[in-house]
PDB file of C-alpha atoms in Angstrom:
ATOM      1  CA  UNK I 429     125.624 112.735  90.052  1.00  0.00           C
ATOM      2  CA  UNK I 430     125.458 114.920  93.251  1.00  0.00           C
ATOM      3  CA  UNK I 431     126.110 113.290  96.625  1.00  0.00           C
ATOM      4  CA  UNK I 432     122.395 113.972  97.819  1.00  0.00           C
ATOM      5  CA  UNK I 433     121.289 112.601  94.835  1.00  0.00           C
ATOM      6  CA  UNK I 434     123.685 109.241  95.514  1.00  0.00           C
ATOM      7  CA  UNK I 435     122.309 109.079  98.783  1.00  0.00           C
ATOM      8  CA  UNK I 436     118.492 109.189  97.422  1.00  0.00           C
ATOM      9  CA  UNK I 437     119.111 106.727  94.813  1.00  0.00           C
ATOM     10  CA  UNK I 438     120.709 104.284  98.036  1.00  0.00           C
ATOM     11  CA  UNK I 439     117.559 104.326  99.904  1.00  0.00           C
ATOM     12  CA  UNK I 440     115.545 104.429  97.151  1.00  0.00           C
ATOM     13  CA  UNK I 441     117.169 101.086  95.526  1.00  0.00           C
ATOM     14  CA  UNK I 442     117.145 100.310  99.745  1.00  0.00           C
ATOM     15  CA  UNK I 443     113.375 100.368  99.331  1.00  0.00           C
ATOM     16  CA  UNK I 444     113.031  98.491  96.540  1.00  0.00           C
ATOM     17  CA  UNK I 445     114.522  95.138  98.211  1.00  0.00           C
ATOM     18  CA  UNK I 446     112.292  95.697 101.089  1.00  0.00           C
ATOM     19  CA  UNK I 447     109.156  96.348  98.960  1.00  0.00           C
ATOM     20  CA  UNK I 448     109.965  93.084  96.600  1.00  0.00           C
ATOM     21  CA  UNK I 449     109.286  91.189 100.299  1.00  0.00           C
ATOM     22  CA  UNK I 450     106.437  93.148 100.647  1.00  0.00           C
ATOM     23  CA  UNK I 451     102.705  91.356  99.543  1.00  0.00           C
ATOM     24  CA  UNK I 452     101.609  94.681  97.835  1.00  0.00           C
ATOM     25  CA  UNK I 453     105.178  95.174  96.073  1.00  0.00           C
ATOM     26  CA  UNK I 454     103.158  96.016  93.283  1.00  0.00           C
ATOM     27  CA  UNK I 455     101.775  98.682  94.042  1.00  0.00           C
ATOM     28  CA  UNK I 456     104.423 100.560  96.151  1.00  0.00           C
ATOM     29  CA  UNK I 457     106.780 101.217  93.497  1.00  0.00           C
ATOM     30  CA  UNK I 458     109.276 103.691  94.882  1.00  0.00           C
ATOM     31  CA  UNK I 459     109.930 107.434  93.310  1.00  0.00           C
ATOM     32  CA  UNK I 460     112.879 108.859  93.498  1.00  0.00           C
ATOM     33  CA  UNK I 461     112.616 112.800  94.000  1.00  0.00           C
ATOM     34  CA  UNK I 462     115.419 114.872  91.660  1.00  0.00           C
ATOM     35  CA  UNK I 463     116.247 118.412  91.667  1.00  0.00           C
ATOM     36  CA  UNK I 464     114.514 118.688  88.241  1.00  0.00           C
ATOM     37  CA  UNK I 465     111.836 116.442  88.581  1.00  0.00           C
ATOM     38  CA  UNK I 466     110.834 112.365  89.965  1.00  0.00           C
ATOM     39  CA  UNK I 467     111.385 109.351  88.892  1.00  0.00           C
ATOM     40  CA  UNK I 468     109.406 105.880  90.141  1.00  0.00           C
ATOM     41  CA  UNK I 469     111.053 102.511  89.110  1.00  0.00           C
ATOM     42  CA  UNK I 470     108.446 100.100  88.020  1.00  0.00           C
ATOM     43  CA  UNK I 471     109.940  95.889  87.347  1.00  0.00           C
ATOM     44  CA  UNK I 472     111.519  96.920  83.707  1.00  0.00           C
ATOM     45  CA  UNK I 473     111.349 100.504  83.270  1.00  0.00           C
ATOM     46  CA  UNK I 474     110.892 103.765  84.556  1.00  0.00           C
ATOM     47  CA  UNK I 475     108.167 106.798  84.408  1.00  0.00           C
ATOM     48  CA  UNK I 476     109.748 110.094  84.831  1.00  0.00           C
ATOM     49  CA  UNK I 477     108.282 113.311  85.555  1.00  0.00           C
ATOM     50  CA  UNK I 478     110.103 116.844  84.982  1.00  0.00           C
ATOM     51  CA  UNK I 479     109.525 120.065  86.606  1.00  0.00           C
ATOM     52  CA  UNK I 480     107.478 123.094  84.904  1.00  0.00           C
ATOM     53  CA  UNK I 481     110.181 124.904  83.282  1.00  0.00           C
ATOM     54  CA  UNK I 482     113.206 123.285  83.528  1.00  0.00           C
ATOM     55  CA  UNK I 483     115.292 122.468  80.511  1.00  0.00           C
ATOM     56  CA  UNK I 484     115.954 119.029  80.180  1.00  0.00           C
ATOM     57  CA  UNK I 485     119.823 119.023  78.634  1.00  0.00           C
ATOM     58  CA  UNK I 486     122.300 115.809  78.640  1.00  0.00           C
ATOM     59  CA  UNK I 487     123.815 116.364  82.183  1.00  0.00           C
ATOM     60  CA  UNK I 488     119.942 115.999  83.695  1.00  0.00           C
ATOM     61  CA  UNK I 489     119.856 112.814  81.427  1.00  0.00           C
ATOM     62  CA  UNK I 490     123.144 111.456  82.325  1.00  0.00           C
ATOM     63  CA  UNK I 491     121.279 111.380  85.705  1.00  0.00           C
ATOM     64  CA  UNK I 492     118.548 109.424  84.876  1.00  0.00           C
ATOM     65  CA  UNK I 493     120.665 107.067  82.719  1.00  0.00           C
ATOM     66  CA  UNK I 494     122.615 106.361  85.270  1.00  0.00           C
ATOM     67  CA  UNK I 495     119.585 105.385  87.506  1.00  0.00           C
ATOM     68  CA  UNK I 496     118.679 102.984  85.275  1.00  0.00           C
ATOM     69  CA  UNK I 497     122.217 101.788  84.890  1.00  0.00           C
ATOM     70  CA  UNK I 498     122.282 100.842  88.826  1.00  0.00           C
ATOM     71  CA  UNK I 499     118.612 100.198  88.957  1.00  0.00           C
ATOM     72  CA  UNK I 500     118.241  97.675  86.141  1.00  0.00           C
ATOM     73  CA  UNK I 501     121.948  96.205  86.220  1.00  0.00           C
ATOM     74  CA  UNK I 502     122.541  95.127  82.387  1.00  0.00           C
ATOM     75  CA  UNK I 503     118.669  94.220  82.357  1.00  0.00           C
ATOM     76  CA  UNK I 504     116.630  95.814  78.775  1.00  0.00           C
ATOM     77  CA  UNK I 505     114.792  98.484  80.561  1.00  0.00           C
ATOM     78  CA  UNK I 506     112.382 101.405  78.725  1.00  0.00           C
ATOM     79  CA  UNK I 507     112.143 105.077  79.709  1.00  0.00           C
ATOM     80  CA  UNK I 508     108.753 106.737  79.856  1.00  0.00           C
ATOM     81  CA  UNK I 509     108.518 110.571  80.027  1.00  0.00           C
ATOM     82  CA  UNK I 510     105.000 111.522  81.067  1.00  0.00           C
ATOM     83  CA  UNK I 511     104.739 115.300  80.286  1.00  0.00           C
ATOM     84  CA  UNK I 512     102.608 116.704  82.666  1.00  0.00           C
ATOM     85  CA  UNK I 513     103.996 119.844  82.910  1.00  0.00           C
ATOM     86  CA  UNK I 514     105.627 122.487  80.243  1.00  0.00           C
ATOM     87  CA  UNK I 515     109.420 122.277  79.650  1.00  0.00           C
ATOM     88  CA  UNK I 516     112.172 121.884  76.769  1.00  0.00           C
ATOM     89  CA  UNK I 517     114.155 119.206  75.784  1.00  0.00           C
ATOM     90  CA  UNK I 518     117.348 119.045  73.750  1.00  0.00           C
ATOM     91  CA  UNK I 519     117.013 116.556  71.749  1.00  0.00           C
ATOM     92  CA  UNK I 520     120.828 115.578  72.358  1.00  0.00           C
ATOM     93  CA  UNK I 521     120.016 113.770  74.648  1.00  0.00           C
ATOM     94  CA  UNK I 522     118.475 110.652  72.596  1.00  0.00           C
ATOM     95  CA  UNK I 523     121.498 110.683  70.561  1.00  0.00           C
ATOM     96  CA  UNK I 524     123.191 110.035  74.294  1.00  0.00           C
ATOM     97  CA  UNK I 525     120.794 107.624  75.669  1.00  0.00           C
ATOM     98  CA  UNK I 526     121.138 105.245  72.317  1.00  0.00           C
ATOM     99  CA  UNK I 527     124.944 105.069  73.951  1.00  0.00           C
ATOM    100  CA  UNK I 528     123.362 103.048  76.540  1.00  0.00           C
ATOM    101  CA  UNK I 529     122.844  99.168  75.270  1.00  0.00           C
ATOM    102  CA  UNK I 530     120.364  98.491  77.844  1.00  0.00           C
ATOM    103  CA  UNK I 531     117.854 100.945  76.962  1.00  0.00           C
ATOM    104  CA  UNK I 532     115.445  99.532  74.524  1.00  0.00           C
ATOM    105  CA  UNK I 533     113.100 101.839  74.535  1.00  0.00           C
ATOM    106  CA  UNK I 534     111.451 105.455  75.195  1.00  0.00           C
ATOM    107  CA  UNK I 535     107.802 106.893  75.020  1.00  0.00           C
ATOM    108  CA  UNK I 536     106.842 110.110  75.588  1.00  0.00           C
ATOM    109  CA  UNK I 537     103.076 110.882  76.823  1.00  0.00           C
ATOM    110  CA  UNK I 538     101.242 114.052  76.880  1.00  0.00           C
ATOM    111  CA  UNK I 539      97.902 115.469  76.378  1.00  0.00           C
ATOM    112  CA  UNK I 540      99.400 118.147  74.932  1.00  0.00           C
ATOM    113  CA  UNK I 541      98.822 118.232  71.324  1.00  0.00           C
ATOM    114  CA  UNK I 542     102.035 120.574  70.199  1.00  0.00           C
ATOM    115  CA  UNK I 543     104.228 118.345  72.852  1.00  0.00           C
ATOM    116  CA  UNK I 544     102.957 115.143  70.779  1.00  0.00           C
ATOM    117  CA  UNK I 545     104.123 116.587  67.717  1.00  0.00           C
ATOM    118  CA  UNK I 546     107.501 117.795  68.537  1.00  0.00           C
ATOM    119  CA  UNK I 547     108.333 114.317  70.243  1.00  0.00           C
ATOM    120  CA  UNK I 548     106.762 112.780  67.031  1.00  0.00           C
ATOM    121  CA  UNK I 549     108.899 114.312  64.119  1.00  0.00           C
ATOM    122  CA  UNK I 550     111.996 116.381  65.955  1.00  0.00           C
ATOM    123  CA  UNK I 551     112.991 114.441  68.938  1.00  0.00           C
ATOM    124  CA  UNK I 552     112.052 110.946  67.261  1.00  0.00           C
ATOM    125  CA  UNK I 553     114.665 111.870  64.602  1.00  0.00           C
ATOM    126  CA  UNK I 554     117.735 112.189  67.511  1.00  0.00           C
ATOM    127  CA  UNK I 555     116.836 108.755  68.677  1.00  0.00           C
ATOM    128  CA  UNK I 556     118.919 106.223  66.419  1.00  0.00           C
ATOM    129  CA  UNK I 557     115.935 103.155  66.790  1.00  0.00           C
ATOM    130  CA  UNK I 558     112.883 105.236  65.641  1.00  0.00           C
ATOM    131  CA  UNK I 559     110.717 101.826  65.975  1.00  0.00           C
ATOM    132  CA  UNK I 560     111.832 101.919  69.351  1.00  0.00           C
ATOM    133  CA  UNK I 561     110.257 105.522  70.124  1.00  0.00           C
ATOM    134  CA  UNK I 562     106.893 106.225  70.263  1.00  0.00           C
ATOM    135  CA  UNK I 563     104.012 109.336  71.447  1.00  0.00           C
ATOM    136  CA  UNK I 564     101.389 108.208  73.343  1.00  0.00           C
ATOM    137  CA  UNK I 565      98.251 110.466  74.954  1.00  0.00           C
ATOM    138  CA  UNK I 566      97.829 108.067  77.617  1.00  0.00           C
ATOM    139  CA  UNK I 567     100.528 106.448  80.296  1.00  0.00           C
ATOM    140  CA  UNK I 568      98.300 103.213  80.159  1.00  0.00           C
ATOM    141  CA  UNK I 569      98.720 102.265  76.296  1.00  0.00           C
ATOM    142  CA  UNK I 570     102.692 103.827  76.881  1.00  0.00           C
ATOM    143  CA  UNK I 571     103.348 100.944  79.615  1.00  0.00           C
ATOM    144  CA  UNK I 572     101.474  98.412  77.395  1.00  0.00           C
ATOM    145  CA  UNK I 573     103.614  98.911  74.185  1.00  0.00           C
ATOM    146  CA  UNK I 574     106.913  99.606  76.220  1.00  0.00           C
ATOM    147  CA  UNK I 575     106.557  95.966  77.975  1.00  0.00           C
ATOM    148  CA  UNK I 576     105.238  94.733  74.682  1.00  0.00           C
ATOM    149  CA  UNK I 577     108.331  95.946  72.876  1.00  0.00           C
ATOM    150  CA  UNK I 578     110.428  94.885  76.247  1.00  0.00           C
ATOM    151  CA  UNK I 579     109.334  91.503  76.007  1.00  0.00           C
ATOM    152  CA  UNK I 580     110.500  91.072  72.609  1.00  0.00           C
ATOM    153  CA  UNK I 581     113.986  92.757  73.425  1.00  0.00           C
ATOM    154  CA  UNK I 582     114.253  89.664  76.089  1.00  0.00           C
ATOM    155  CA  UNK I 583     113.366  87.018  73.518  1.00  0.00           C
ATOM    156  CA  UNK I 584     115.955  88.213  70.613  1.00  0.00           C
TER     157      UNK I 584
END
């Protein structure tokens, strides 16, 4: 990870023990602001949002895994990719995040019909747990089944 990036992710996790004293904690959850796109840290996962454009590869993933290494510190966290704007993914980078034990799941949302379907049958088969990865059109039913599936990683 860059340096500047280090230093955002130190007052970002900085922020997140002052806003867990905070009354409204829930509803200041802080984002963390990347060179290819944001990421806000919720209690047991993370929504990320990429730039228009950009090509999301394994060393822009790496990133974000190692967020949620520091951020959720051996805790089963999920990933959700809300696609609001256009870019590509290499779908390498599943085969690298099942590497990571502590990420139980990933959803992808989009309104975007031809998204849906390429994160349905293309980038669903990179990711080793397929019952583990699902497409959603909306972010609300994608946080549902994430801490659905989340809270039965915690009971196993």
């Amino acid at each position: 990870m860059k340096m500047t990036g280090f230093f955002i992710l130190v007052y970002h996790l900085n922020f997140i023990n002052l806003a867990e004293n905070c009354p409204n904690y829930h509803m200041n959850y802080p984002t963390i602001e990347l060179e290819f796109g944001s990421v806000t840290i919720l209690e047991n996962f993370m929504i990320a949002k990429m730039n228009e454009g950009i090509l999301f590869d394994i060393s822009k993933n790496e990133t974000l895994l190692e967020i949620g290494t520091e951020v959720f510190q051996g805790k089963p966290y999920a990933y959700i990719s809300h696609r609001v704007n256009s870019y590509a993914v290499d779908p390498m980078v599943y085969k690298q995040s099942a590497k990571f034990p502590n990420l139980k799941v990933i959803a992808v949302v989009s309104d975007n019909e031809m998204t849906r379907s390429l994160a349905s049958t293309v980038e669903r088969e990179f990711y080793t747990d397929s019952n583990c990865f699902q497409v959603f059109t909306e972010l609300k039913n994608a946080t549902n089944w994430v801490q659905g599936k989340l809270s039965l990683q915690i009971t196993k």
